[in-house]
CSV table of C-alpha atoms in Angstrom, one decimal:
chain,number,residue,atom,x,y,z
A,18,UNK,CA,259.0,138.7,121.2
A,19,UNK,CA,259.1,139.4,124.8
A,20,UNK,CA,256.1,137.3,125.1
A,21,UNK,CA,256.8,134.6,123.2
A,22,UNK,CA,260.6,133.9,124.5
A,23,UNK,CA,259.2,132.6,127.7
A,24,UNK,CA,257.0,130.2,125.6
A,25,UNK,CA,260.6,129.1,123.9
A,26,UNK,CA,262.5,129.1,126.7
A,27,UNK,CA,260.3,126.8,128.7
A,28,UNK,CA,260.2,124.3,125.8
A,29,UNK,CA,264.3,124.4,125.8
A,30,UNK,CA,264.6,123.6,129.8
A,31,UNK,CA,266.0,120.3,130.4
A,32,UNK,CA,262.6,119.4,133.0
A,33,UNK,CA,259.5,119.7,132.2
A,34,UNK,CA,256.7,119.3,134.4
A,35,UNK,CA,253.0,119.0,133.9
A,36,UNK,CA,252.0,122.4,134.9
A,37,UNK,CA,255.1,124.1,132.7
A,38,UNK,CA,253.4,122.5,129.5
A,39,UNK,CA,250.1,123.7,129.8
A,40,UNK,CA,251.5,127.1,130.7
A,41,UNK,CA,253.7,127.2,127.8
A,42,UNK,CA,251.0,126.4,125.5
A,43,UNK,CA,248.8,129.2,127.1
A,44,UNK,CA,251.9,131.5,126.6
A,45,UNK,CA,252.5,130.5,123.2
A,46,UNK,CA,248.1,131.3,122.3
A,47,UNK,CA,248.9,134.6,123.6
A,48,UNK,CA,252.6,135.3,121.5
A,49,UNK,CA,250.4,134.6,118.7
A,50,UNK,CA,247.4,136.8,119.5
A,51,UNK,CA,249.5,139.7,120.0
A,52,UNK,CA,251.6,139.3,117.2
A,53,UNK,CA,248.7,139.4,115.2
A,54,UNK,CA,247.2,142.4,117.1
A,55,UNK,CA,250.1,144.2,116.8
A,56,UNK,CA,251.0,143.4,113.5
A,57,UNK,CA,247.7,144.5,111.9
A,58,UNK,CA,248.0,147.8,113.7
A,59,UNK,CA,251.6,148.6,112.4
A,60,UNK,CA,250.4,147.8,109.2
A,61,UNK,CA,247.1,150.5,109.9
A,62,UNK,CA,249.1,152.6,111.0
A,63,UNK,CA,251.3,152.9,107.6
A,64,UNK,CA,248.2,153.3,105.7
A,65,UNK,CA,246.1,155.5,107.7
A,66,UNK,CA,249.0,157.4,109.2
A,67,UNK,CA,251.4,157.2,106.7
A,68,UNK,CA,253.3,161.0,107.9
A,69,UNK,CA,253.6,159.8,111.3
A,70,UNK,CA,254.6,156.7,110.1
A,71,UNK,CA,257.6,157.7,108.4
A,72,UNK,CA,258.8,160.3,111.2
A,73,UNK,CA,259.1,157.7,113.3
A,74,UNK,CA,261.1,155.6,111.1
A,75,UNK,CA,263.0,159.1,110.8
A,76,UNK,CA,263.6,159.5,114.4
A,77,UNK,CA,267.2,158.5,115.2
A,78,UNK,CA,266.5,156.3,118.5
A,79,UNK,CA,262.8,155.1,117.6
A,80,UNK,CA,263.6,153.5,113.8
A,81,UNK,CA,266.4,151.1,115.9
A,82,UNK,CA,263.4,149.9,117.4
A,83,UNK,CA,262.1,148.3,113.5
A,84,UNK,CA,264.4,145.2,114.4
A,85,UNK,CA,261.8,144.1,117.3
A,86,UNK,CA,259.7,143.0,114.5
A,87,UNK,CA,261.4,140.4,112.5
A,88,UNK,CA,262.5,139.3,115.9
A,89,UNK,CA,258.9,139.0,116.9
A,90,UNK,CA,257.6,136.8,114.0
A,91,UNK,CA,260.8,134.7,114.6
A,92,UNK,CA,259.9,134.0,117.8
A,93,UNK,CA,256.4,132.9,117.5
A,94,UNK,CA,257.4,131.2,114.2
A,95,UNK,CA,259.9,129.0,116.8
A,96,UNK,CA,257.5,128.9,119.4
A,97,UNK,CA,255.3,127.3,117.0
A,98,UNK,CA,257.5,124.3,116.1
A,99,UNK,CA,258.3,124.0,119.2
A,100,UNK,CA,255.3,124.1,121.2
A,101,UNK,CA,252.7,124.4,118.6
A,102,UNK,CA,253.0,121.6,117.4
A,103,UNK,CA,251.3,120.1,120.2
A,104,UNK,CA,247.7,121.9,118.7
A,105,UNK,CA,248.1,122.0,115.7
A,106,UNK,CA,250.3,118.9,114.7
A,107,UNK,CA,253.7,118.3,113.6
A,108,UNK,CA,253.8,119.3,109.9
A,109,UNK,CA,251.3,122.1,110.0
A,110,UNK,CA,253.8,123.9,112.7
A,111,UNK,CA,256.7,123.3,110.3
A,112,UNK,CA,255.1,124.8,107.5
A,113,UNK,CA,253.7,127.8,109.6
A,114,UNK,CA,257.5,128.1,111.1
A,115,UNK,CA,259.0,127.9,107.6
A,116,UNK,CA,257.1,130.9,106.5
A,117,UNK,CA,257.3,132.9,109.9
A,118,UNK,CA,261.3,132.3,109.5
A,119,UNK,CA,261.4,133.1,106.1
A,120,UNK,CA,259.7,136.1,105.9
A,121,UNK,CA,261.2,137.5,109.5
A,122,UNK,CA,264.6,136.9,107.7
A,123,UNK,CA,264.2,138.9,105.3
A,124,UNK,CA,262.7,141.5,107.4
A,125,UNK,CA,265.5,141.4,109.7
A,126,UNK,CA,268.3,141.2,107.0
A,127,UNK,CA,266.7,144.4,105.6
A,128,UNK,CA,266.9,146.3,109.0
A,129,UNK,CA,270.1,144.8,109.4
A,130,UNK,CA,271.3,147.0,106.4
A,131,UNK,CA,268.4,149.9,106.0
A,132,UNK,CA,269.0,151.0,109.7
A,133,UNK,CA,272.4,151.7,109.9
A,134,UNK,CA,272.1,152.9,106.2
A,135,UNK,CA,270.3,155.9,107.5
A,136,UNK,CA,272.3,156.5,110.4
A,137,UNK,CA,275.2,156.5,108.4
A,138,UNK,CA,273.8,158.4,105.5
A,139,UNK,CA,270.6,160.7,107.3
A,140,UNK,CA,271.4,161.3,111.0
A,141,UNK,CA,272.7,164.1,112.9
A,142,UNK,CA,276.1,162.9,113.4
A,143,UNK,CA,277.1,165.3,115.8
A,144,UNK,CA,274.5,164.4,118.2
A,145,UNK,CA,275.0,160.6,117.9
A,146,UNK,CA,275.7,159.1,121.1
A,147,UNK,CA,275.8,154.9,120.9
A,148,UNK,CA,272.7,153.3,122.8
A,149,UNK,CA,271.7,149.5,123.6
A,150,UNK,CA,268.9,150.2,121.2
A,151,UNK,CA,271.5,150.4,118.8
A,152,UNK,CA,271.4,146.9,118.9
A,153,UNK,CA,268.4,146.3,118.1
A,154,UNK,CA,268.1,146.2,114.1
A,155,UNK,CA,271.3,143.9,114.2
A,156,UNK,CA,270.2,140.9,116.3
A,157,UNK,CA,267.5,139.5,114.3
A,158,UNK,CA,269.8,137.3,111.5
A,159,UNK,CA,271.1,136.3,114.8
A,160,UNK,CA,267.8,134.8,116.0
A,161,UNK,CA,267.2,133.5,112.2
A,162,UNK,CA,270.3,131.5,112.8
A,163,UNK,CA,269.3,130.0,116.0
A,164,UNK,CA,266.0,129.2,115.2
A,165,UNK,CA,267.2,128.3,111.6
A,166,UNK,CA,268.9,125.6,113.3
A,167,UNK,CA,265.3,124.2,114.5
A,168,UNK,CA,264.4,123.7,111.2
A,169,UNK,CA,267.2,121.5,110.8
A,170,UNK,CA,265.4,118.2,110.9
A,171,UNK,CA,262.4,119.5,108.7
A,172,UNK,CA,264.1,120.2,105.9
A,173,UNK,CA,265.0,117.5,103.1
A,174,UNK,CA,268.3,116.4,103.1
A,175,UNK,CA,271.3,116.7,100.8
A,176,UNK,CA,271.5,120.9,99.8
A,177,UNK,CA,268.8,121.8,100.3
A,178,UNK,CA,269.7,121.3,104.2
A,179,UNK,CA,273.4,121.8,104.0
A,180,UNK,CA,272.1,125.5,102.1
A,181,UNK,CA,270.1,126.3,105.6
A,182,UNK,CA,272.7,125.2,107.5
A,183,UNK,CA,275.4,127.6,105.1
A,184,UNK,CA,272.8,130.6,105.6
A,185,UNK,CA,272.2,130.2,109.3
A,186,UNK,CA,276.0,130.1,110.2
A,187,UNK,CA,276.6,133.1,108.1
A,188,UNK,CA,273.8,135.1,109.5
A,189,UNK,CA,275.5,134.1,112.9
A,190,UNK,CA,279.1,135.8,111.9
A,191,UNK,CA,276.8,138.8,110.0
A,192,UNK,CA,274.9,139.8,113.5
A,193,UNK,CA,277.9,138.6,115.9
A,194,UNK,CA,280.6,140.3,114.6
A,195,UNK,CA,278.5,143.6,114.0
A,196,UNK,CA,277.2,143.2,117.4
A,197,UNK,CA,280.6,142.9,119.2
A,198,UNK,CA,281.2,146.3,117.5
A,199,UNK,CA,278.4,147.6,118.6
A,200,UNK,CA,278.5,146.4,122.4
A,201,UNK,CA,281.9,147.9,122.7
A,202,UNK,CA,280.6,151.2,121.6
A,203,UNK,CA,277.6,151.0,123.8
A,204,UNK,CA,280.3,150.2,126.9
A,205,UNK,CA,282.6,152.7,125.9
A,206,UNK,CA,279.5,155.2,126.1
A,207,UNK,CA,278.3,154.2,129.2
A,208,UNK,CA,281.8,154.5,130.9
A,209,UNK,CA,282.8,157.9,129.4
A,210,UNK,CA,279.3,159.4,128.9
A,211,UNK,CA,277.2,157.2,132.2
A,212,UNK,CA,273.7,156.1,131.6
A,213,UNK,CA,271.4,156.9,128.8
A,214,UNK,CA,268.4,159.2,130.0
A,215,UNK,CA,266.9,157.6,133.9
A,216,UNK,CA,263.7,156.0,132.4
A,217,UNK,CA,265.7,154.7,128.9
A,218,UNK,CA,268.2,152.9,131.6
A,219,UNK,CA,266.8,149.3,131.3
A,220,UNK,CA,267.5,149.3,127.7
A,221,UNK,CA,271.3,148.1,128.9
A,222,UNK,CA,269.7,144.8,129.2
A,223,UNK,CA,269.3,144.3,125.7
A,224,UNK,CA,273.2,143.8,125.5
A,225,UNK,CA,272.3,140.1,126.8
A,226,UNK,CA,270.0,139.8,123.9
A,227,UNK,CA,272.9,139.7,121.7
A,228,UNK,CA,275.7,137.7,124.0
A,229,UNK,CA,272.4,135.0,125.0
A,230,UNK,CA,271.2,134.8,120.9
A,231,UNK,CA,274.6,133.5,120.2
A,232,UNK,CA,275.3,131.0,122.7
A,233,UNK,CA,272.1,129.5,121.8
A,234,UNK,CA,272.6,129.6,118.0
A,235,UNK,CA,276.0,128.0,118.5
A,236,UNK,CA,275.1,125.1,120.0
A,237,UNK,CA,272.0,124.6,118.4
A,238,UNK,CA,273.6,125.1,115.0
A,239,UNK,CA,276.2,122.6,116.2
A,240,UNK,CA,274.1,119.9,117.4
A,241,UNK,CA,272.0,119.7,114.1
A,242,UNK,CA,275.3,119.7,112.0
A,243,UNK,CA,275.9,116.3,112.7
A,244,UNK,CA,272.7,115.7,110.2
A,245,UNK,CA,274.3,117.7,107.5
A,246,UNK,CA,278.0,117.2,107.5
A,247,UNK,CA,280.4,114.4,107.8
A,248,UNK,CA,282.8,114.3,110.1
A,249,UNK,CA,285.4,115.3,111.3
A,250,UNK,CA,283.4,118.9,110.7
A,251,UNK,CA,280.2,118.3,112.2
A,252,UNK,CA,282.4,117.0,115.4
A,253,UNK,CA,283.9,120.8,114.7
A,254,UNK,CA,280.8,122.7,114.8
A,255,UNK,CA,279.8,121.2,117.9
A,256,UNK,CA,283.0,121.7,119.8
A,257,UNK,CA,283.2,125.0,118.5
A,258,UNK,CA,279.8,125.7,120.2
A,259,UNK,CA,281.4,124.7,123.4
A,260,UNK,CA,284.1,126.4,123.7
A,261,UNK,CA,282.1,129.7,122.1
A,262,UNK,CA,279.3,129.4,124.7
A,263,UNK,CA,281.8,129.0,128.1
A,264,UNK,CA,283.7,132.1,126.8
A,265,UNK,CA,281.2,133.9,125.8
A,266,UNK,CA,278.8,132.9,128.8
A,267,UNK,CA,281.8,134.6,131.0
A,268,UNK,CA,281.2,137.7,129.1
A,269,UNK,CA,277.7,137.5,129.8
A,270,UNK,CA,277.5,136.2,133.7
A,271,UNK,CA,280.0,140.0,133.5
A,272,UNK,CA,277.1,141.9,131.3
A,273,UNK,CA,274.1,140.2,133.8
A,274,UNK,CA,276.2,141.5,136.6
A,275,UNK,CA,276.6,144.9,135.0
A,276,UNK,CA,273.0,145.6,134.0
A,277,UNK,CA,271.8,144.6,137.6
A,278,UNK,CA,273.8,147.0,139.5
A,279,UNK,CA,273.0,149.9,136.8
A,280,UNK,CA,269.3,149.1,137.0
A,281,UNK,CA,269.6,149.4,140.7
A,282,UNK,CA,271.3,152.3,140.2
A,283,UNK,CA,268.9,153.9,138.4
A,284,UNK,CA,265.6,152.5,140.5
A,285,UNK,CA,267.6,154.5,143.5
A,286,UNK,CA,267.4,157.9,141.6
A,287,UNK,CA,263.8,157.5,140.6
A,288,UNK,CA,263.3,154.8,138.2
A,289,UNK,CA,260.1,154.6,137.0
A,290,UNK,CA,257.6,152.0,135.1
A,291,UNK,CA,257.8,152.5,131.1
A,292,UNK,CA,258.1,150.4,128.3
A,293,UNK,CA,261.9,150.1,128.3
A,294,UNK,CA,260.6,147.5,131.0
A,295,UNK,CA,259.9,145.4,128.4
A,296,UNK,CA,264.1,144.7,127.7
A,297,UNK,CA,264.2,142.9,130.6
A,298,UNK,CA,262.3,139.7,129.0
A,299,UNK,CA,264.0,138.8,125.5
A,300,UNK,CA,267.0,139.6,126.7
A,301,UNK,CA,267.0,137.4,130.1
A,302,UNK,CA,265.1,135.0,127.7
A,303,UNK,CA,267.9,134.4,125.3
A,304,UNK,CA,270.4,133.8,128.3
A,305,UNK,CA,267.9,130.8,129.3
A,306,UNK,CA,268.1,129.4,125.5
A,307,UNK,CA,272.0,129.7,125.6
A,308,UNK,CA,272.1,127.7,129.3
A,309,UNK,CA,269.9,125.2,128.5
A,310,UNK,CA,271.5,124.7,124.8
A,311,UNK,CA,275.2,124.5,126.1
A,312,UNK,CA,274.3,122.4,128.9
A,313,UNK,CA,273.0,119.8,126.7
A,314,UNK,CA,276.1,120.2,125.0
A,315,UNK,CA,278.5,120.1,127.8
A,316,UNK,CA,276.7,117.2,129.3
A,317,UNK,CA,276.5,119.6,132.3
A,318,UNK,CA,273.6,119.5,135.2
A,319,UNK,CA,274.9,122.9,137.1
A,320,UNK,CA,274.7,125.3,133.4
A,321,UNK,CA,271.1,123.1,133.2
A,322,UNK,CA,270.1,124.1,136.4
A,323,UNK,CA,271.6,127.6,136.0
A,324,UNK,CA,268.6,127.7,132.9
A,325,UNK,CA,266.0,127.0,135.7
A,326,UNK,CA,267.3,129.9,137.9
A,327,UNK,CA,267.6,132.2,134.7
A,328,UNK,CA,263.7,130.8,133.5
A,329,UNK,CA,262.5,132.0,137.0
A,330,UNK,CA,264.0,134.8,136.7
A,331,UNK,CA,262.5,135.6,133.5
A,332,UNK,CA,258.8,134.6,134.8
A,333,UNK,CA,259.4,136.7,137.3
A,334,UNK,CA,260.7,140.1,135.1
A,335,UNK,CA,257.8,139.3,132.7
A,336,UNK,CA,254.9,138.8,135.0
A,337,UNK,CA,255.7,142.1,136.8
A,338,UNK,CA,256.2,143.8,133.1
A,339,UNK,CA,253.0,142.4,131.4
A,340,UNK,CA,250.3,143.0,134.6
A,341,UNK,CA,251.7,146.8,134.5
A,342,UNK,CA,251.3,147.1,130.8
A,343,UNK,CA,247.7,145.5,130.7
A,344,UNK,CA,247.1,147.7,133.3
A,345,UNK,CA,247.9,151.0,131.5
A,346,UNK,CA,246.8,150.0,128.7
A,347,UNK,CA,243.3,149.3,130.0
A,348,UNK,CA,243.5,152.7,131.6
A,349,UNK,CA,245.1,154.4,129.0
A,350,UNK,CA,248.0,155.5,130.6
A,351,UNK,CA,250.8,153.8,129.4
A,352,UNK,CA,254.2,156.1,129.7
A,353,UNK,CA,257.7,156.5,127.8
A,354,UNK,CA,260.7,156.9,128.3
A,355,UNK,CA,261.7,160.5,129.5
């Protein structure tokens, strides 16, 4: 997902150059290849593994972690409609997108309910502290609703549409509402109880994840309502994805703030290279989504051009993230978080 959100986000800007397009594509080929990779070996490692399996979905902090894998066939489901399409043709990425979406819903509503199940019903409550991984098994119906909304156009109209449409919104007010919760009990955490462990200190960055995924499944939902509804209410949905993505983009320019002085923070007492690196990419991704989709909106150049600044940004967090990763992974040295 990390991958595949600069693939997405690229195709979203409101520019695109020569140069961007191939690299997109390129990014995209790769998405896929290591959602395959990875996929197969998750799957492995249930069958060949199956004790170590299940004491990580056990373990309290690492089972949170389940929801990065609806979001990941999400992602590359989206990335296909949106840049696939370009290889493999127009209704052959819908189809593939269709059945990435549907089965990465389903996945996600059922971490959306198993995780917190467990914690509620399995944990060691008097140990629980709230984290930004918290987060994590809760945002994928949000990212089914925003790229729900890309399917839009590809699905036949009458109820069969307005039913996507329905589904996405309410995944949308499922994962928002939960996820506001959550974010105020991650805050109220970090003010009362400071940073999670030094090397698990990027993971506040996945806060954006949540406040980025919405803005873009606002306006995105909004803008393809006006092909399923009549108005005034389609006319509705899209202001309503204005006026949601300003205020809650204030919230977020606050949280962007936030995790770049607490990342600083923690580089200054010893910050080191781990995977938690990898939070900085989705999240930053979904705040280039949410630009470019209420800028299109709003009519407005400066939150366009603000997606630009937030897209090199993200190039910028996943280039350094993916060389060191390739790099310990060749050499076999890939750490954790302490």
């Amino acid at each position: 997902m990390g991958t595949g959100i600069v693939a997405n986000a690229a195709a979203g800007l409101p520019w695109h150059p020569g140069p961007l397009r191939a690299f997109t594509l390129a990014i995209w080929v790769l998405a896929v290849l290591m959602l395959a990779t990875i996929g197969t070996a998750f799957l492995l490692h249930w069958r060949r593994h199956p004790d170590n399996a299940r004491g990580y979905a056990r373990h309290p902090v690492m089972v949170q972690f389940y929801g990065a894998l609806p979001m990941a066939i999400l992602t590359v489901g989206a990335g296909t409609l949106l840049v696939g399409r370009d290889v493999i043709g127009l209704h052959a990425a819908v189809v593939v997108d269709l059945a990435l979406w549907t089965t990465g819903t389903i996945i996600g509503l059922g971490t959306s309910l198993w995780v917190p199940f467990r914690m509620i019903t399995r944990h060691d409550h008097a140990k629980a502290v709230a984290l930004p991984a918290w987060l994590m098994p809760i945002v994928p119906p949000m990212v089914s609703a925003s790229t729900g909304a890309l399917l839009l156009p590809h699905v036949p109209a009458g109820q069969a549409r307005l039913t996507l449409l329905i589904a996405c919104y309410a995944m949308f007010g499922m994962s928002l509402l939960l996820g506001m919760i959550t974010i105020t009990m991650i805050y109220s955490r970090l003010v009362h109880g400071g940073l999670p462990a030094l090397q698990a200190a990027p993971t506040v960055w996945i806060t954006l994840g949540m406040i980025g995924q919405s803005v873009t499944a606002a306006n995105l939902l909004g803008a393809g309502a006006g092909d399923v509804l009549p108005a005034p209410y389609a006319g509705g949905l899209r202001i309503f994805g204005l006026v949601f993505g300003m205020v809650m983009g204030g919230f977020g320019a606050l949280m962007f703030a936030l995790a770049i002085a607490l990342t600083v923070h923690a580089g200054r007492r010893g910050l080191r290279f781990s995977l938690t690196w990898w939070s900085f990419t989705f999240p930053v991704g979904t705040c280039v989504t949410g630009a470019s989709a209420l800028g299109t909106t709003a009519g407005s150049t400066v939150v366009h051009g603000l997606a630009v600044v937030l897209y090199v940004v993200l190039l910028g967090a996943w280039a350094t993230v993916a060389i060191i990763t390739a790099r310990g992974a060749w050499r076999g040295s890939l750490p954790g978080p302490a």
